[in-house]
Amino acid sequence: MESWPRNMPATLEDLCVQYCVKNLETFTHQATTTHHTTMYTLFPGVSLPKTICDKIFHFYMEHVDHAHSTADGFLNIFSNVRGTQLSRLTLANSYVSDCGLGLVKHQPIVELDLSCCTRLSSDCIPFINKMGKTLRSLRLENTTDMFEGVRDHVDSISAAQNENYIDKVPVENVEQNDDPILNCPHLRKLCMRDFQLEDNLLIGNVQLHDVFRWCKLLTHLDLSQCTVAMETFPHFQCLHHLLSLSLADVDIQDLDAVIDNLCQLKQLKHLDVSQGQSDTPVMYPHPEQYLQQLVAGLPLVTSLDISGTNLAGFEKAEIQSFRPSKNHHEETSQEADSAGMCSIPGLEGRMLEFLGLFGCAHDACYRKNIPAKRVTGESDEEQVLLSLQVYQDRCGLLIKALNSVFHLFRNFAVSRQCAVLEAILAGMKRHIWDKQVQIVGSASLFYIAKGDQKDYITQKQRR
């Protein structure tokens, strides 16, 4: 049985932060605006260090019931840059407004998460750019409306170019709009998930690849569930520092052409081309050839996710010899040959740190001699647990992994219950409004709460 964490109380610092957040009058004034919004202002003379500010903000957003609907008023505390300092701003699923985000535009924000913030519009983009000098990580998910408001400005420039004049001025004298959409020159990580782009347009006539041109220092790019036009893939080549690329659940029509472009990213170490939204694997023609071409063109790749596809190909039948071995040297040689065998065609001679095989065709995750140290799949507890941990953001694959762990519990085949518990809770917390995640996750929690290791569950985990 694995070791569970000690049943220790929270630190004094955490307890103080929790008390102050639940009783904001301990360090802030409260005032109600004409729009019936409660605004909090830091007491004069109070100064909070960065670590405390980050903890206060995180605890408020995670544990206060009305936090997501009162984000604007709470953010007003941090408009005082002399007394507060924020570095991580996670506002996912909140009702923060453009004005609310503007309150913290002068904070040295390093990580910013604006996923599913339905009240944000294009007016917030200047505030994001104001943080651009310090911003290193930006996460946008299902926030296409944020880019709709500036369409008229860009379209007006296009109209002027088509007319060849603006108030009788030749078009060559008209200043071109080459201002960056995202003026974040030091950005390293960009996540743009679930952007259903019309003709691959992000803003008016500005295309997705223009973002790449303005963010050339990107090392991590996540375009999961986006609509990416084939014309965009050649522009990936301008990202010379790219180490990680996720094209999960991206509908790739011409995989052959896409692979040719991806193979130009010679620095790439992680690639995700998995598919998890369908109940059946996505079937590509010539999968073994594609995988071999992809791996050969990316010599530094150590992490590859091909879950939900047939890219793992067919397993080649093992050739067995029934001739008795003559000596110990021959037995050792046979063991060495067996150790060098590969059950994933196209990966011969490679040993990956990670390989995603969850839901692959032809039961790829059940094979022996998989050339990877860590593998996601459904064949055993180790693979399922890793799947729970890796696919926290992928609702489709997460539900399948939760179903797999539920079947393991029914067969009494789960030994690492603590790690499974933490992974299930994290997934349910991440998708708190997804009914299917909550139902399937709760089913497994029942087995843990009533199981043979229930006495080891800590008070914090019970909460």
Tab-separated table of C-alpha atoms in Angstrom:
chain	number	residue	atom	x	y	z
A	1	MET	CA	0.000	0.000	0.000
A	2	GLU	CA	1.316	3.460	-0.859
A	3	SER	CA	1.966	5.962	1.908
A	4	TRP	CA	-0.725	8.572	2.565
A	5	PRO	CA	0.186	12.128	3.667
A	6	ARG	CA	0.289	12.872	7.370
A	7	ASN	CA	-2.926	14.237	8.828
A	8	MET	CA	-1.408	17.660	9.568
A	9	PRO	CA	-3.249	20.947	10.198
A	10	ALA	CA	-2.811	23.930	7.901
A	11	THR	CA	0.094	26.298	8.539
A	12	LEU	CA	-0.438	29.396	10.647
A	13	GLU	CA	0.093	31.547	7.557
A	14	ASP	CA	-2.586	29.670	5.606
A	15	LEU	CA	-5.015	29.892	8.527
A	16	CYS	CA	-4.456	33.663	8.749
A	17	VAL	CA	-4.979	34.063	5.002
A	18	GLN	CA	-8.183	32.032	5.149
A	19	TYR	CA	-9.532	34.112	8.043
A	20	CYS	CA	-8.717	37.417	6.341
A	21	VAL	CA	-10.305	36.335	3.062
A	22	LYS	CA	-13.475	35.225	4.808
A	23	ASN	CA	-13.481	38.502	6.771
A	24	LEU	CA	-12.318	41.126	4.274
A	25	GLU	CA	-13.114	43.914	6.739
A	26	THR	CA	-9.944	42.937	8.607
A	27	PHE	CA	-7.771	44.694	6.015
A	28	THR	CA	-10.083	46.477	3.548
A	29	HIS	CA	-12.733	49.183	3.358
A	30	GLN	CA	-16.014	48.382	1.592
A	31	ALA	CA	-18.015	50.750	-0.583
A	32	THR	CA	-21.066	50.144	-2.788
A	33	THR	CA	-21.139	51.741	-6.220
A	34	THR	CA	-24.180	53.080	-8.059
A	35	HIS	CA	-24.335	49.731	-9.888
A	36	HIS	CA	-24.684	47.924	-6.527
A	37	THR	CA	-21.177	46.480	-6.808
A	38	THR	CA	-19.201	46.145	-3.585
A	39	MET	CA	-15.687	47.497	-4.047
A	40	TYR	CA	-12.944	46.624	-1.578
A	41	THR	CA	-10.052	49.020	-0.931
A	42	LEU	CA	-6.879	48.244	1.015
A	43	PHE	CA	-6.468	50.037	4.343
A	44	PRO	CA	-4.020	52.987	4.156
A	45	GLY	CA	-0.559	52.006	5.325
A	46	VAL	CA	-1.130	48.268	4.783
A	47	SER	CA	1.413	46.501	2.580
A	48	LEU	CA	1.195	42.855	1.551
A	49	PRO	CA	4.134	40.885	0.059
A	50	LYS	CA	3.776	39.001	-3.226
A	51	THR	CA	3.499	35.530	-1.699
A	52	ILE	CA	0.675	36.668	0.581
A	53	CYS	CA	-1.148	38.474	-2.245
A	54	ASP	CA	-1.054	35.399	-4.461
A	55	LYS	CA	-2.371	33.248	-1.609
A	56	ILE	CA	-5.155	35.704	-0.774
A	57	PHE	CA	-6.289	35.883	-4.392
A	58	HIS	CA	-6.066	32.100	-4.936
A	59	PHE	CA	-7.986	31.260	-1.761
A	60	TYR	CA	-10.706	33.820	-2.521
A	61	MET	CA	-11.304	32.506	-6.033
A	62	GLU	CA	-11.172	28.858	-4.965
A	63	HIS	CA	-13.080	28.818	-1.689
A	64	VAL	CA	-15.436	31.808	-1.455
A	65	ASP	CA	-18.888	30.916	-2.774
A	66	HIS	CA	-19.635	34.239	-4.502
A	67	ALA	CA	-16.063	34.845	-5.705
A	68	HIS	CA	-16.713	34.430	-9.422
A	69	SER	CA	-19.587	36.923	-9.412
A	70	THR	CA	-17.710	39.516	-7.299
A	71	ALA	CA	-14.331	39.364	-9.035
A	72	ASP	CA	-14.350	43.061	-10.006
A	73	GLY	CA	-14.857	44.310	-6.457
A	74	PHE	CA	-12.191	41.993	-5.069
A	75	LEU	CA	-9.662	42.933	-7.768
A	76	ASN	CA	-9.959	46.560	-6.646
A	77	ILE	CA	-7.821	45.618	-3.620
A	78	PHE	CA	-4.900	45.016	-5.958
A	79	SER	CA	-5.308	48.263	-7.863
A	80	ASN	CA	-3.033	49.633	-5.131
A	81	VAL	CA	0.337	48.602	-6.599
A	82	ARG	CA	2.267	50.174	-3.726
A	83	GLY	CA	0.619	48.001	-1.108
A	84	THR	CA	0.067	44.802	-3.113
A	85	GLN	CA	1.882	42.726	-5.708
A	86	LEU	CA	0.267	39.972	-7.771
A	87	SER	CA	2.104	37.601	-10.072
A	88	ARG	CA	-0.497	34.902	-10.835
A	89	LEU	CA	-4.002	35.849	-11.887
A	90	THR	CA	-6.458	32.999	-12.453
A	91	LEU	CA	-9.919	34.308	-13.352
A	92	ALA	CA	-11.236	31.260	-15.224
A	93	ASN	CA	-15.052	30.976	-15.309
A	94	SER	CA	-15.475	34.264	-13.444
A	95	TYR	CA	-17.659	37.265	-14.293
A	96	VAL	CA	-14.731	39.666	-14.410
A	97	SER	CA	-15.382	42.643	-16.695
A	98	ASP	CA	-13.073	44.689	-18.881
A	99	CYS	CA	-12.963	47.400	-16.213
A	100	GLY	CA	-12.243	44.806	-13.536
A	101	LEU	CA	-9.245	43.508	-15.446
A	102	GLY	CA	-8.091	47.076	-15.970
A	103	LEU	CA	-7.826	47.535	-12.200
A	104	VAL	CA	-4.744	45.270	-12.115
A	105	LYS	CA	-3.149	46.298	-15.405
A	106	HIS	CA	-0.107	47.747	-13.604
A	107	GLN	CA	0.546	44.605	-11.546
A	108	PRO	CA	3.608	42.510	-12.546
A	109	ILE	CA	1.439	39.613	-13.742
A	110	VAL	CA	3.454	36.589	-14.882
A	111	GLU	CA	0.611	34.087	-15.406
A	112	LEU	CA	-2.857	35.107	-16.614
A	113	ASP	CA	-5.837	32.770	-17.096
A	114	LEU	CA	-8.975	34.281	-18.685
A	115	SER	CA	-10.670	31.057	-19.758
A	116	CYS	CA	-14.446	31.164	-20.163
A	117	CYS	CA	-14.774	34.767	-18.946
A	118	THR	CA	-17.995	35.608	-20.774
A	119	ARG	CA	-18.113	39.320	-19.877
A	120	LEU	CA	-14.786	40.190	-21.461
A	121	SER	CA	-14.719	41.987	-24.795
A	122	SER	CA	-12.054	43.428	-27.067
A	123	ASP	CA	-11.766	46.373	-24.663
A	124	CYS	CA	-9.705	44.174	-22.331
A	125	ILE	CA	-6.943	43.565	-24.908
A	126	PRO	CA	-5.125	46.859	-24.127
A	127	PHE	CA	-5.066	45.817	-20.463
A	128	ILE	CA	-3.527	42.451	-21.358
A	129	ASN	CA	-0.942	44.261	-23.456
A	130	LYS	CA	-0.243	46.572	-20.511
A	131	MET	CA	0.859	43.456	-18.615
A	132	GLY	CA	2.906	42.352	-21.627
A	133	LYS	CA	6.288	43.362	-20.229
A	134	THR	CA	6.054	40.799	-17.426
A	135	LEU	CA	3.562	38.301	-18.873
A	136	ARG	CA	5.045	34.868	-19.520
A	137	SER	CA	1.938	32.652	-19.630
A	138	LEU	CA	-1.492	33.459	-21.121
A	139	ARG	CA	-4.457	31.111	-21.194
A	140	LEU	CA	-7.582	31.854	-23.227
A	141	GLU	CA	-10.322	29.270	-23.657
A	142	ASN	CA	-13.681	29.668	-25.335
A	143	THR	CA	-13.300	33.460	-25.340
A	144	THR	CA	-13.742	34.175	-29.054
A	145	ASP	CA	-16.033	37.131	-28.266
A	146	MET	CA	-13.008	38.911	-26.823
A	147	PHE	CA	-11.761	39.419	-30.364
A	148	GLU	CA	-15.022	40.380	-32.039
A	149	GLY	CA	-15.171	44.073	-31.149
A	150	VAL	CA	-12.181	45.196	-33.166
A	151	ARG	CA	-13.423	43.664	-36.415
A	152	ASP	CA	-14.883	46.980	-37.618
A	153	HIS	CA	-11.563	48.807	-37.263
A	154	VAL	CA	-9.624	46.224	-39.231
A	155	ASP	CA	-12.350	45.856	-41.838
A	156	SER	CA	-12.409	49.613	-42.379
A	157	ILE	CA	-8.714	49.515	-43.281
A	158	SER	CA	-9.358	46.665	-45.698
A	159	ALA	CA	-12.197	48.601	-47.284
A	160	ALA	CA	-9.899	51.576	-47.769
A	161	GLN	CA	-7.343	49.396	-49.471
A	162	ASN	CA	-9.989	47.973	-51.787
A	163	GLU	CA	-11.284	51.426	-52.705
A	164	ASN	CA	-7.685	52.589	-53.324
A	165	TYR	CA	-8.388	55.908	-51.679
A	166	ILE	CA	-9.382	57.499	-48.411
A	167	ASP	CA	-10.596	61.042	-48.949
A	168	LYS	CA	-8.677	61.182	-52.245
A	169	VAL	CA	-5.421	59.996	-50.592
A	170	PRO	CA	-3.658	57.164	-52.499
A	171	VAL	CA	-3.630	53.853	-50.661
A	172	GLU	CA	0.165	53.701	-50.655
A	173	ASN	CA	0.124	56.735	-48.360
A	174	VAL	CA	-2.294	55.136	-45.942
A	175	GLU	CA	-0.588	53.870	-42.791
A	176	GLN	CA	-0.988	50.110	-42.518
A	177	ASN	CA	-2.328	48.615	-39.286
A	178	ASP	CA	0.524	46.408	-38.148
A	179	ASP	CA	0.004	46.803	-34.420
A	180	PRO	CA	0.169	43.480	-32.606
A	181	ILE	CA	-3.025	41.993	-31.251
A	182	LEU	CA	-1.134	40.594	-28.310
A	183	ASN	CA	1.758	42.883	-27.454
A	184	CYS	CA	3.440	40.415	-25.119
A	185	PRO	CA	6.998	40.170	-26.439
A	186	HIS	CA	8.235	37.982	-23.589
A	187	LEU	CA	5.367	35.480	-23.709
A	188	ARG	CA	6.546	31.892	-23.402
A	189	LYS	CA	3.313	29.927	-22.979
A	190	LEU	CA	0.144	30.579	-24.963
A	191	CYS	CA	-2.974	28.472	-24.621
A	192	MET	CA	-5.855	29.234	-27.005
A	193	ARG	CA	-8.344	26.418	-26.573
A	194	ASP	CA	-11.703	25.886	-28.214
A	195	PHE	CA	-11.515	28.806	-30.632
A	196	GLN	CA	-13.983	28.072	-33.408
A	197	LEU	CA	-12.440	30.442	-35.937
A	198	GLU	CA	-14.331	31.413	-39.083
A	199	ASP	CA	-11.962	30.867	-42.011
A	200	ASN	CA	-9.142	30.826	-39.435
A	201	LEU	CA	-9.706	34.541	-38.741
A	202	LEU	CA	-9.039	35.753	-35.208
A	203	ILE	CA	-9.827	39.450	-35.601
A	204	GLY	CA	-11.340	40.752	-38.801
A	205	ASN	CA	-8.734	40.085	-41.493
A	206	VAL	CA	-5.992	39.255	-38.985
A	207	GLN	CA	-5.215	35.553	-39.096
A	208	LEU	CA	-4.061	33.177	-36.410
A	209	HIS	CA	-0.532	32.995	-37.756
A	210	ASP	CA	-0.123	36.736	-37.138
A	211	VAL	CA	-0.136	35.912	-33.423
A	212	PHE	CA	2.883	33.674	-34.038
A	213	ARG	CA	4.651	36.568	-35.752
A	214	TRP	CA	4.152	38.772	-32.698
A	215	CYS	CA	5.026	36.091	-30.121
A	216	LYS	CA	8.187	34.609	-31.562
A	217	LEU	CA	9.641	33.574	-28.198
A	218	LEU	CA	6.889	31.042	-27.516
A	219	THR	CA	8.131	27.748	-26.086
A	220	HIS	CA	4.694	26.217	-25.368
A	221	LEU	CA	1.661	26.531	-27.663
A	222	ASP	CA	-1.702	24.879	-27.024
A	223	LEU	CA	-4.348	25.062	-29.781
A	224	SER	CA	-6.539	22.228	-28.500
A	225	GLN	CA	-10.026	22.029	-30.052
A	226	CYS	CA	-9.307	24.991	-32.343
A	227	THR	CA	-10.171	25.249	-35.999
A	228	VAL	CA	-6.796	25.597	-37.700
A	229	ALA	CA	-6.733	26.167	-41.452
A	230	MET	CA	-4.194	24.245	-43.504
A	231	GLU	CA	-2.694	27.552	-44.656
A	232	THR	CA	-1.642	28.272	-41.067
A	233	PHE	CA	0.634	25.260	-40.545
A	234	PRO	CA	3.571	26.551	-42.630
A	235	HIS	CA	3.701	29.596	-40.333
A	236	PHE	CA	4.602	27.408	-37.348
A	237	GLN	CA	8.139	27.536	-38.691
A	238	CYS	CA	8.614	31.092	-37.394
A	239	LEU	CA	8.383	29.728	-33.824
A	240	HIS	CA	12.057	28.817	-33.589
A	241	HIS	CA	11.982	28.295	-29.801
A	242	LEU	CA	8.903	26.068	-29.660
A	243	LEU	CA	9.391	23.071	-27.346
A	244	SER	CA	5.795	21.929	-26.815
A	245	LEU	CA	2.864	21.928	-29.257
A	246	SER	CA	-0.645	20.645	-28.606
A	247	LEU	CA	-3.012	20.061	-31.523
A	248	ALA	CA	-5.338	17.886	-29.464
A	249	ASP	CA	-8.802	17.498	-30.975
A	250	VAL	CA	-7.818	19.626	-33.963
A	251	ASP	CA	-9.494	18.311	-37.109
A	252	ILE	CA	-6.550	17.627	-39.415
A	253	GLN	CA	-7.739	17.031	-42.964
A	254	ASP	CA	-4.384	16.487	-44.654
A	255	LEU	CA	-2.119	14.808	-42.106
A	256	ASP	CA	0.614	14.245	-44.681
A	257	ALA	CA	1.016	17.982	-45.337
A	258	VAL	CA	0.773	18.828	-41.647
A	259	ILE	CA	3.551	16.385	-40.765
A	260	ASP	CA	5.812	17.973	-43.382
A	261	ASN	CA	5.348	21.332	-41.656
A	262	LEU	CA	5.659	19.985	-38.119
A	263	CYS	CA	8.933	18.285	-38.982
A	264	GLN	CA	10.462	21.726	-39.483
A	265	LEU	CA	10.167	22.336	-35.716
A	266	LYS	CA	13.489	20.712	-34.909
A	267	GLN	CA	13.530	21.926	-31.276
A	268	LEU	CA	10.178	20.303	-30.446
A	269	LYS	CA	10.207	17.943	-27.451
A	270	HIS	CA	6.477	17.413	-26.850
A	271	LEU	CA	3.786	16.913	-29.498
A	272	ASP	CA	0.113	16.153	-28.909
A	273	VAL	CA	-2.014	15.114	-31.890
A	274	SER	CA	-4.502	13.087	-29.838
A	275	GLN	CA	-8.252	12.913	-30.435
A	276	GLY	CA	-10.624	12.434	-27.503
A	277	GLN	CA	-14.046	13.713	-28.473
A	278	SER	CA	-15.171	10.661	-30.427
A	279	ASP	CA	-16.192	7.283	-29.007
A	280	THR	CA	-14.165	5.559	-31.714
A	281	PRO	CA	-10.543	6.204	-32.767
A	282	VAL	CA	-9.825	8.555	-35.657
A	283	MET	CA	-8.527	6.407	-38.520
A	284	TYR	CA	-5.803	7.820	-40.775
A	285	PRO	CA	-4.540	6.087	-43.909
A	286	HIS	CA	-0.993	4.703	-43.657
A	287	PRO	CA	-0.674	5.305	-39.892
A	288	GLU	CA	2.632	3.470	-39.490
A	289	GLN	CA	4.193	5.506	-42.281
A	290	TYR	CA	2.941	8.762	-40.741
A	291	LEU	CA	4.301	7.947	-37.283
A	292	GLN	CA	7.667	6.900	-38.658
A	293	GLN	CA	7.910	10.094	-40.711
A	294	LEU	CA	6.906	12.237	-37.752
A	295	VAL	CA	9.386	10.720	-35.331
A	296	ALA	CA	12.214	10.733	-37.857
A	297	GLY	CA	11.645	14.427	-38.560
A	298	LEU	CA	11.580	15.393	-34.866
A	299	PRO	CA	14.802	13.988	-33.393
A	300	LEU	CA	14.397	15.695	-29.983
A	301	VAL	CA	10.830	14.552	-29.261
A	302	THR	CA	10.628	12.647	-25.978
A	303	SER	CA	6.902	13.097	-25.331
A	304	LEU	CA	4.212	12.131	-27.836
A	305	ASP	CA	0.449	11.771	-27.468
A	306	ILE	CA	-1.447	9.896	-30.188
A	307	SER	CA	-4.426	8.859	-28.037
A	308	GLY	CA	-7.728	8.286	-29.797
A	309	THR	CA	-6.110	7.558	-33.175
A	310	ASN	CA	-4.775	4.607	-35.133
A	311	LEU	CA	-1.248	6.066	-35.390
A	312	ALA	CA	0.094	3.251	-33.208
A	313	GLY	CA	-0.634	0.919	-36.145
A	314	PHE	CA	-0.850	-2.859	-35.968
A	315	GLU	CA	1.436	-4.779	-33.673
A	316	LYS	CA	3.776	-6.987	-35.634
A	317	ALA	CA	3.625	-10.654	-34.687
A	318	GLU	CA	6.596	-11.850	-32.660
A	319	ILE	CA	8.736	-14.525	-34.270
A	320	GLN	CA	9.348	-17.229	-31.696
A	321	SER	CA	11.996	-19.903	-31.898
A	322	PHE	CA	11.354	-23.255	-30.228
A	323	ARG	CA	14.921	-24.428	-30.696
A	324	PRO	CA	16.484	-25.065	-27.283
A	325	SER	CA	19.319	-22.715	-26.425
A	326	LYS	CA	22.791	-24.241	-26.396
A	327	ASN	CA	24.379	-22.113	-23.746
A	328	HIS	CA	23.904	-19.218	-21.356
A	329	HIS	CA	25.365	-16.758	-23.875
A	330	GLU	CA	22.551	-17.506	-26.323
A	331	GLU	CA	19.926	-17.013	-23.586
A	332	THR	CA	21.426	-13.639	-22.721
A	333	SER	CA	21.412	-12.692	-26.393
A	334	GLN	CA	17.748	-13.629	-26.704
A	335	GLU	CA	16.889	-11.494	-23.657
A	336	ALA	CA	18.726	-8.547	-25.176
A	337	ASP	CA	16.844	-8.972	-28.451
A	338	SER	CA	13.562	-9.098	-26.531
A	339	ALA	CA	14.461	-5.937	-24.640
A	340	GLY	CA	15.079	-4.143	-27.922
A	341	MET	CA	11.748	-5.182	-29.458
A	342	CYS	CA	9.144	-2.493	-30.204
A	343	SER	CA	5.395	-3.063	-30.433
A	344	ILE	CA	4.651	0.389	-31.908
A	345	PRO	CA	5.638	0.443	-35.603
A	346	GLY	CA	7.480	3.633	-36.391
A	347	LEU	CA	9.069	3.992	-32.955
A	348	GLU	CA	11.785	1.386	-33.440
A	349	GLY	CA	15.045	2.489	-31.903
A	350	ARG	CA	13.431	5.232	-29.782
A	351	MET	CA	12.689	5.301	-26.050
A	352	LEU	CA	10.255	8.082	-25.128
A	353	GLU	CA	9.693	9.571	-21.705
A	354	PHE	CA	5.930	9.685	-22.355
A	355	LEU	CA	3.569	8.132	-24.888
A	356	GLY	CA	-0.190	8.703	-24.949
A	357	LEU	CA	-2.082	5.606	-26.130
A	358	PHE	CA	-5.448	6.065	-24.421
A	359	GLY	CA	-8.259	4.849	-26.680
A	360	CYS	CA	-5.938	3.973	-29.559
A	361	ALA	CA	-7.070	1.533	-32.231
A	362	HIS	CA	-6.048	-2.128	-32.072
A	363	ASP	CA	-5.609	-2.039	-28.254
A	364	ALA	CA	-2.191	-0.405	-28.526
A	365	CYS	CA	-1.884	0.246	-24.778
A	366	TYR	CA	-2.235	-3.501	-24.024
A	367	ARG	CA	0.876	-4.453	-25.966
A	368	LYS	CA	4.188	-5.472	-24.486
A	369	ASN	CA	7.478	-3.730	-25.282
A	370	ILE	CA	5.972	-0.240	-25.567
A	371	PRO	CA	8.957	2.107	-26.097
A	372	ALA	CA	8.119	4.639	-23.379
A	373	LYS	CA	8.748	5.037	-19.666
A	374	ARG	CA	5.260	6.383	-18.965
A	375	VAL	CA	2.162	5.413	-20.946
A	376	THR	CA	-1.479	6.523	-20.751
A	377	GLY	CA	-4.079	3.894	-21.502
A	378	GLU	CA	-6.635	1.517	-20.013
A	379	SER	CA	-4.681	-1.694	-19.538
A	380	ASP	CA	-3.721	-1.369	-15.851
A	381	GLU	CA	-3.810	0.902	-12.810
A	382	GLU	CA	-0.567	2.678	-13.668
A	383	GLN	CA	-1.775	3.692	-17.128
A	384	VAL	CA	-5.222	4.759	-15.901
A	385	LEU	CA	-3.797	6.825	-13.039
A	386	LEU	CA	-1.440	8.628	-15.418
A	387	SER	CA	-4.384	9.273	-17.743
A	388	LEU	CA	-6.327	10.866	-14.881
A	389	GLN	CA	-3.377	13.129	-14.129
A	390	VAL	CA	-2.511	14.069	-17.721
A	391	TYR	CA	-6.018	14.683	-19.103
A	392	GLN	CA	-7.325	17.068	-16.444
A	393	ASP	CA	-8.151	19.686	-19.099
A	394	ARG	CA	-9.540	17.224	-21.662
A	395	CYS	CA	-13.116	16.581	-20.601
A	396	GLY	CA	-13.717	13.767	-23.121
A	397	LEU	CA	-10.609	11.774	-22.210
A	398	LEU	CA	-11.049	12.543	-18.511
A	399	ILE	CA	-14.525	10.984	-18.494
A	400	LYS	CA	-13.148	7.877	-20.219
A	401	ALA	CA	-10.317	7.668	-17.680
A	402	LEU	CA	-12.805	8.055	-14.808
A	403	ASN	CA	-14.849	5.209	-16.275
A	404	SER	CA	-11.717	3.069	-16.470
A	405	VAL	CA	-10.755	3.698	-12.850
A	406	PHE	CA	-14.333	2.926	-11.783
A	407	HIS	CA	-14.083	-0.501	-13.422
A	408	LEU	CA	-10.749	-1.062	-11.660
A	409	PHE	CA	-12.398	-0.331	-8.311
A	410	ARG	CA	-15.224	-2.750	-9.096
A	411	ASN	CA	-12.605	-5.438	-9.655
A	412	PHE	CA	-10.681	-4.456	-6.486
A	413	ALA	CA	-7.624	-3.650	-8.584
A	414	VAL	CA	-6.609	-0.225	-7.198
A	415	SER	CA	-3.692	-0.075	-4.783
A	416	ARG	CA	-2.618	3.599	-5.154
A	417	GLN	CA	-5.865	4.976	-3.790
A	418	CYS	CA	-4.357	8.210	-2.455
A	419	ALA	CA	-2.974	9.273	-5.848
A	420	VAL	CA	-6.240	8.238	-7.534
A	421	LEU	CA	-8.259	10.216	-4.975
A	422	GLU	CA	-6.202	13.374	-5.565
A	423	ALA	CA	-6.525	13.012	-9.350
A	424	ILE	CA	-10.290	12.456	-9.214
A	425	LEU	CA	-10.839	15.445	-6.918
A	426	ALA	CA	-8.707	17.675	-9.153
A	427	GLY	CA	-10.669	16.627	-12.242
A	428	MET	CA	-14.046	17.135	-10.588
A	429	LYS	CA	-12.955	20.540	-9.326
A	430	ARG	CA	-11.724	21.546	-12.775
A	431	HIS	CA	-15.074	20.579	-14.393
A	432	ILE	CA	-17.449	21.403	-11.576
A	433	TRP	CA	-20.380	22.150	-13.918
A	434	ASP	CA	-19.987	19.021	-16.059
A	435	LYS	CA	-22.636	16.595	-14.858
A	436	GLN	CA	-21.030	13.503	-16.369
A	437	VAL	CA	-17.645	14.213	-14.761
A	438	GLN	CA	-19.327	14.653	-11.372
A	439	ILE	CA	-21.359	11.444	-11.652
A	440	VAL	CA	-18.533	9.206	-12.844
A	441	GLY	CA	-16.049	10.735	-10.415
A	442	SER	CA	-18.406	10.352	-7.457
A	443	ALA	CA	-18.877	6.667	-8.240
A	444	SER	CA	-15.164	6.022	-7.692
A	445	LEU	CA	-15.044	8.272	-4.622
A	446	PHE	CA	-17.600	5.960	-3.040
A	447	TYR	CA	-15.203	3.015	-3.305
A	448	ILE	CA	-12.386	5.051	-1.734
A	449	ALA	CA	-14.508	6.477	1.083
A	450	LYS	CA	-15.812	3.000	1.962
A	451	GLY	CA	-12.691	1.014	1.063
A	452	ASP	CA	-9.983	-0.644	3.096
A	453	GLN	CA	-7.835	2.523	3.109
A	454	LYS	CA	-10.577	4.908	4.256
A	455	ASP	CA	-8.954	5.485	7.659
A	456	TYR	CA	-5.908	7.026	5.969
A	457	ILE	CA	-7.870	9.801	4.256
A	458	THR	CA	-6.727	13.098	5.768
A	459	GLN	CA	-9.030	15.814	7.101
A	460	LYS	CA	-7.977	18.109	4.244
A	461	GLN	CA	-8.887	15.485	1.662
A	462	ARG	CA	-12.250	14.878	3.364
A	463	ARG	CA	-13.074	18.573	3.127
